[in-house]
């Protein structure tokens, strides 16, 4: 396992390489700005080793994202660009801090009886359902009642299908191996979903675990932690470094119990609509 500074370097390289197969990346001052399809958007990030990022860089990057039809968003490591948060807030963005963790240990997770994990193929006819599941899970706070999951247009609440989900893009990514999706199934129904996104970094491979989501009524049973552990196990068949950004400190502690260690803080800045 590389040292902590080495891990941050590797993950920065991961983010620099991730957009390249599917979107052009423009250099704006100290920022790299992907300007491809809004169906699978990437935030602007500081160029690895590119030095400090100033307010003008941020304004110019946001202007390029607007002109390209991309969401206005930045991501960076607090440890590498400590002054970027001020520039992002000055530009009117909302900034969130997310614990950055890397998988260091293997922990066996006991799943609830009757729950099984399955890898999702690119030709899976329920792929839109799994996307809808994740969208519903992230949009519904803990304790709220979840509505039905359906791949039929208009079956879910409007806020969950606008904009349309990039099913075709996701199918291409799964077929190419750039996204590995896994679902948890109970009594024949999908109840949780997650993925990892492998990228070749320096010939050894790095992957980010992303989008781990559990339907509200199934939370608190270890499904998310179990799914993350299964994704780590799968990722380690082909990569050496597996990381994720947790939603908050409470979520980070759950991941720490299943073999992750905190190595830093990811800052996410986005334009929040009124």
GROMACS .gro file of C-alpha atoms in nm:
model
  274
    1UNK     CA    1   0.000   0.000   0.000
    2UNK     CA    2   0.151   0.339  -0.097
    3UNK     CA    3   0.205   0.608   0.165
    4UNK     CA    4  -0.067   0.864   0.227
    5UNK     CA    5   0.090   1.132  -0.001
    6UNK     CA    6   0.142   0.859  -0.260
    7UNK     CA    7  -0.223   0.760  -0.236
    8UNK     CA    8  -0.338   1.117  -0.294
    9UNK     CA    9  -0.107   1.138  -0.597
   10UNK     CA   10  -0.248   0.813  -0.734
   11UNK     CA   11  -0.609   0.920  -0.683
   12UNK     CA   12  -0.540   1.258  -0.845
   13UNK     CA   13  -0.401   1.073  -1.147
   14UNK     CA   14  -0.709   0.851  -1.144
   15UNK     CA   15  -0.939   1.151  -1.171
   16UNK     CA   16  -0.724   1.306  -1.443
   17UNK     CA   17  -0.745   0.987  -1.653
   18UNK     CA   18  -1.109   0.890  -1.585
   19UNK     CA   19  -1.281   1.124  -1.835
   20UNK     CA   20  -1.041   1.067  -2.126
   21UNK     CA   21  -1.209   0.766  -2.290
   22UNK     CA   22  -1.538   0.951  -2.336
   23UNK     CA   23  -1.494   1.327  -2.310
   24UNK     CA   24  -1.250   1.603  -2.408
   25UNK     CA   25  -1.074   1.782  -2.122
   26UNK     CA   26  -0.984   2.149  -2.146
   27UNK     CA   27  -0.714   2.313  -1.933
   28UNK     CA   28  -0.835   2.636  -1.772
   29UNK     CA   29  -0.558   2.788  -1.562
   30UNK     CA   30  -0.489   2.534  -1.289
   31UNK     CA   31  -0.809   2.338  -1.356
   32UNK     CA   32  -0.893   2.046  -1.587
   33UNK     CA   33  -1.247   2.086  -1.721
   34UNK     CA   34  -1.418   1.787  -1.892
   35UNK     CA   35  -1.660   1.921  -2.153
   36UNK     CA   36  -1.822   1.610  -2.299
   37UNK     CA   37  -2.173   1.475  -2.259
   38UNK     CA   38  -2.390   1.595  -1.972
   39UNK     CA   39  -2.531   1.239  -1.961
   40UNK     CA   40  -2.220   1.133  -1.768
   41UNK     CA   41  -2.072   1.459  -1.635
   42UNK     CA   42  -1.736   1.502  -1.469
   43UNK     CA   43  -1.653   1.796  -1.239
   44UNK     CA   44  -1.360   2.028  -1.296
   45UNK     CA   45  -1.056   1.935  -1.087
   46UNK     CA   46  -0.715   2.088  -1.021
   47UNK     CA   47  -0.458   1.967  -1.272
   48UNK     CA   48  -0.221   1.723  -1.095
   49UNK     CA   49   0.089   1.920  -1.000
   50UNK     CA   50  -0.056   2.229  -1.164
   51UNK     CA   51  -0.008   2.467  -0.873
   52UNK     CA   52  -0.262   2.693  -0.699
   53UNK     CA   53  -0.605   2.762  -0.845
   54UNK     CA   54  -0.724   3.120  -0.828
   55UNK     CA   55  -1.068   3.285  -0.843
   56UNK     CA   56  -1.023   3.368  -1.211
   57UNK     CA   57  -0.958   3.001  -1.289
   58UNK     CA   58  -1.278   2.906  -1.109
   59UNK     CA   59  -1.490   3.168  -1.288
   60UNK     CA   60  -1.348   3.072  -1.627
   61UNK     CA   61  -1.402   2.701  -1.561
   62UNK     CA   62  -1.764   2.757  -1.458
   63UNK     CA   63  -1.824   2.970  -1.767
   64UNK     CA   64  -1.687   2.690  -1.986
   65UNK     CA   65  -1.912   2.435  -1.813
   66UNK     CA   66  -2.217   2.656  -1.869
   67UNK     CA   67  -2.128   2.708  -2.235
   68UNK     CA   68  -2.080   2.333  -2.279
   69UNK     CA   69  -2.411   2.244  -2.114
   70UNK     CA   70  -2.235   2.077  -1.821
   71UNK     CA   71  -2.326   2.108  -1.452
   72UNK     CA   72  -2.123   2.373  -1.271
   73UNK     CA   73  -1.914   2.166  -1.033
   74UNK     CA   74  -1.565   2.141  -0.888
   75UNK     CA   75  -1.395   1.871  -0.681
   76UNK     CA   76  -1.057   1.871  -0.507
   77UNK     CA   77  -0.865   1.752  -0.203
   78UNK     CA   78  -0.855   1.983   0.097
   79UNK     CA   79  -0.496   1.873   0.161
   80UNK     CA   80  -0.381   1.982  -0.187
   81UNK     CA   81  -0.579   2.302  -0.255
   82UNK     CA   82  -0.675   2.453   0.082
   83UNK     CA   83  -0.768   2.793  -0.063
   84UNK     CA   84  -0.997   2.669  -0.338
   85UNK     CA   85  -1.301   2.657  -0.112
   86UNK     CA   86  -1.298   3.035  -0.070
   87UNK     CA   87  -1.285   3.088  -0.448
   88UNK     CA   88  -1.567   2.837  -0.504
   89UNK     CA   89  -1.793   3.002  -0.245
   90UNK     CA   90  -1.713   3.346  -0.387
   91UNK     CA   91  -1.837   3.215  -0.723
   92UNK     CA   92  -2.169   3.122  -0.562
   93UNK     CA   93  -2.113   2.748  -0.526
   94UNK     CA   94  -2.215   2.538  -0.228
   95UNK     CA   95  -1.922   2.339  -0.082
   96UNK     CA   96  -1.951   2.004   0.097
   97UNK     CA   97  -1.676   1.811   0.276
   98UNK     CA   98  -1.665   1.435   0.221
   99UNK     CA   99  -1.431   1.195   0.402
  100UNK     CA  100  -1.190   1.027   0.159
  101UNK     CA  101  -1.116   0.664   0.244
  102UNK     CA  102  -0.907   0.383   0.099
  103UNK     CA  103  -0.957   0.009   0.144
  104UNK     CA  104  -0.675  -0.133   0.360
  105UNK     CA  105  -0.816  -0.451   0.518
  106UNK     CA  106  -1.047  -0.733   0.416
  107UNK     CA  107  -1.341  -0.779   0.653
  108UNK     CA  108  -1.596  -1.055   0.616
  109UNK     CA  109  -1.945  -0.909   0.632
  110UNK     CA  110  -2.243  -1.122   0.736
  111UNK     CA  111  -2.541  -1.048   0.516
  112UNK     CA  112  -2.905  -1.078   0.617
  113UNK     CA  113  -3.051  -1.419   0.539
  114UNK     CA  114  -3.191  -1.441   0.188
  115UNK     CA  115  -2.984  -1.155   0.043
  116UNK     CA  116  -2.764  -1.227  -0.258
  117UNK     CA  117  -2.522  -1.011  -0.457
  118UNK     CA  118  -2.509  -1.021  -0.837
  119UNK     CA  119  -2.294  -0.852  -1.098
  120UNK     CA  120  -2.493  -0.659  -1.359
  121UNK     CA  121  -2.431  -0.726  -1.728
  122UNK     CA  122  -2.450  -0.463  -1.999
  123UNK     CA  123  -2.751  -0.639  -2.152
  124UNK     CA  124  -2.945  -0.667  -1.825
  125UNK     CA  125  -3.306  -0.566  -1.910
  126UNK     CA  126  -3.352  -0.420  -1.560
  127UNK     CA  127  -3.062  -0.175  -1.580
  128UNK     CA  128  -3.296   0.126  -1.580
  129UNK     CA  129  -3.463  -0.019  -1.269
  130UNK     CA  130  -3.130  -0.031  -1.086
  131UNK     CA  131  -3.060   0.328  -1.185
  132UNK     CA  132  -3.405   0.428  -1.060
  133UNK     CA  133  -3.338   0.245  -0.734
  134UNK     CA  134  -3.019   0.444  -0.674
  135UNK     CA  135  -3.191   0.770  -0.761
  136UNK     CA  136  -3.480   0.698  -0.525
  137UNK     CA  137  -3.247   0.589  -0.245
  138UNK     CA  138  -3.034   0.903  -0.265
  139UNK     CA  139  -3.339   1.129  -0.292
  140UNK     CA  140  -3.527   0.974   0.002
  141UNK     CA  141  -3.401   1.055   0.353
  142UNK     CA  142  -3.373   0.784   0.616
  143UNK     CA  143  -3.707   0.702   0.773
  144UNK     CA  144  -3.912   0.818   0.476
  145UNK     CA  145  -4.138   0.585   0.282
  146UNK     CA  146  -4.000   0.475  -0.052
  147UNK     CA  147  -4.227   0.454  -0.354
  148UNK     CA  148  -4.232   0.175  -0.613
  149UNK     CA  149  -3.934   0.096  -0.831
  150UNK     CA  150  -4.019   0.060  -1.198
  151UNK     CA  151  -3.840   0.091  -1.528
  152UNK     CA  152  -4.161   0.205  -1.694
  153UNK     CA  153  -4.154   0.573  -1.796
  154UNK     CA  154  -4.352   0.791  -1.556
  155UNK     CA  155  -4.391   0.523  -1.290
  156UNK     CA  156  -4.160   0.693  -1.041
  157UNK     CA  157  -4.201   1.044  -0.898
  158UNK     CA  158  -4.116   1.319  -1.147
  159UNK     CA  159  -3.814   1.439  -0.953
  160UNK     CA  160  -3.652   1.098  -1.001
  161UNK     CA  161  -3.677   1.083  -1.379
  162UNK     CA  162  -3.589   1.439  -1.477
  163UNK     CA  163  -3.340   1.454  -1.640
  164UNK     CA  164  -3.362   1.109  -1.803
  165UNK     CA  165  -3.110   0.857  -1.680
  166UNK     CA  166  -2.814   0.775  -1.910
  167UNK     CA  167  -2.895   0.405  -1.947
  168UNK     CA  168  -2.724   0.379  -2.288
  169UNK     CA  169  -2.407   0.542  -2.154
  170UNK     CA  170  -2.406   0.310  -1.854
  171UNK     CA  171  -2.453   0.006  -2.078
  172UNK     CA  172  -2.149   0.112  -2.280
  173UNK     CA  173  -1.941   0.163  -1.967
  174UNK     CA  174  -2.038  -0.178  -1.827
  175UNK     CA  175  -1.964  -0.345  -2.162
  176UNK     CA  176  -1.620  -0.177  -2.173
  177UNK     CA  177  -1.542  -0.265  -1.811
  178UNK     CA  178  -1.520   0.100  -1.702
  179UNK     CA  179  -1.814   0.048  -1.465
  180UNK     CA  180  -1.871  -0.267  -1.262
  181UNK     CA  181  -2.221  -0.263  -1.112
  182UNK     CA  182  -2.347  -0.494  -0.841
  183UNK     CA  183  -2.694  -0.531  -0.690
  184UNK     CA  184  -2.827  -0.685  -0.369
  185UNK     CA  185  -3.142  -0.889  -0.420
  186UNK     CA  186  -3.391  -1.008  -0.159
  187UNK     CA  187  -3.697  -1.219  -0.241
  188UNK     CA  188  -3.629  -1.159  -0.609
  189UNK     CA  189  -3.628  -0.778  -0.582
  190UNK     CA  190  -3.328  -0.542  -0.601
  191UNK     CA  191  -3.287  -0.357  -0.271
  192UNK     CA  192  -2.940  -0.202  -0.298
  193UNK     CA  193  -2.695  -0.111  -0.572
  194UNK     CA  194  -2.336   0.008  -0.607
  195UNK     CA  195  -2.046   0.011  -0.849
  196UNK     CA  196  -1.674   0.053  -0.886
  197UNK     CA  197  -1.501   0.235  -1.172
  198UNK     CA  198  -1.157   0.092  -1.257
  199UNK     CA  199  -0.888   0.297  -1.434
  200UNK     CA  200  -0.536   0.192  -1.527
  201UNK     CA  201  -0.301   0.419  -1.330
  202UNK     CA  202   0.072   0.354  -1.378
  203UNK     CA  203  -0.001   0.003  -1.496
  204UNK     CA  204  -0.140  -0.119  -1.164
  205UNK     CA  205  -0.498   0.004  -1.158
  206UNK     CA  206  -0.713   0.211  -0.923
  207UNK     CA  207  -1.089   0.200  -0.875
  208UNK     CA  208  -1.344   0.424  -0.704
  209UNK     CA  209  -1.646   0.276  -0.531
  210UNK     CA  210  -1.945   0.497  -0.610
  211UNK     CA  211  -2.321   0.510  -0.593
  212UNK     CA  212  -2.369   0.262  -0.306
  213UNK     CA  213  -2.737   0.308  -0.224
  214UNK     CA  214  -2.995   0.110  -0.025
  215UNK     CA  215  -3.371   0.157  -0.038
  216UNK     CA  216  -3.480   0.335   0.282
  217UNK     CA  217  -3.687   0.052   0.429
  218UNK     CA  218  -3.389  -0.186   0.400
  219UNK     CA  219  -3.133   0.041   0.568
  220UNK     CA  220  -2.964  -0.044   0.895
  221UNK     CA  221  -2.909  -0.409   0.803
  222UNK     CA  222  -2.553  -0.387   0.672
  223UNK     CA  223  -2.644  -0.404   0.304
  224UNK     CA  224  -2.441  -0.097   0.204
  225UNK     CA  225  -2.132  -0.208   0.394
  226UNK     CA  226  -2.165  -0.560   0.259
  227UNK     CA  227  -2.203  -0.436  -0.096
  228UNK     CA  228  -1.899  -0.210  -0.060
  229UNK     CA  229  -1.694  -0.503   0.071
  230UNK     CA  230  -1.804  -0.723  -0.219
  231UNK     CA  231  -1.711  -0.447  -0.464
  232UNK     CA  232  -1.367  -0.415  -0.302
  233UNK     CA  233  -1.316  -0.790  -0.334
  234UNK     CA  234  -1.409  -0.778  -0.702
  235UNK     CA  235  -1.200  -0.468  -0.772
  236UNK     CA  236  -0.890  -0.620  -0.616
  237UNK     CA  237  -0.895  -0.891  -0.880
  238UNK     CA  238  -0.759  -0.631  -1.123
  239UNK     CA  239  -0.646  -0.319  -0.929
  240UNK     CA  240  -0.427  -0.241  -0.630
  241UNK     CA  241  -0.596   0.069  -0.488
  242UNK     CA  242  -0.968   0.103  -0.404
  243UNK     CA  243  -1.110   0.424  -0.259
  244UNK     CA  244  -1.433   0.611  -0.201
  245UNK     CA  245  -1.572   0.941  -0.076
  246UNK     CA  246  -1.824   0.889   0.206
  247UNK     CA  247  -2.133   1.105   0.236
  248UNK     CA  248  -2.047   1.220   0.590
  249UNK     CA  249  -1.856   1.120   0.902
  250UNK     CA  250  -2.126   0.873   1.013
  251UNK     CA  251  -2.110   0.693   0.680
  252UNK     CA  252  -1.729   0.702   0.694
  253UNK     CA  253  -1.736   0.521   1.030
  254UNK     CA  254  -1.946   0.243   0.875
  255UNK     CA  255  -1.686   0.198   0.602
  256UNK     CA  256  -1.404   0.207   0.856
  257UNK     CA  257  -1.563  -0.092   1.027
  258UNK     CA  258  -1.535  -0.292   0.704
  259UNK     CA  259  -1.171  -0.224   0.627
  260UNK     CA  260  -1.141   0.135   0.502
  261UNK     CA  261  -0.912   0.403   0.647
  262UNK     CA  262  -0.951   0.777   0.611
  263UNK     CA  263  -0.668   0.947   0.421
  264UNK     CA  264  -0.807   1.293   0.351
  265UNK     CA  265  -1.105   1.508   0.263
  266UNK     CA  266  -1.273   1.555  -0.073
  267UNK     CA  267  -1.440   1.892  -0.125
  268UNK     CA  268  -1.733   1.909  -0.366
  269UNK     CA  269  -1.859   2.244  -0.491
  270UNK     CA  270  -2.180   2.266  -0.694
  271UNK     CA  271  -2.428   2.525  -0.812
  272UNK     CA  272  -2.741   2.472  -0.606
  273UNK     CA  273  -3.058   2.573  -0.790
  274UNK     CA  274  -3.323   2.772  -0.606
   0.00000   0.00000   0.00000
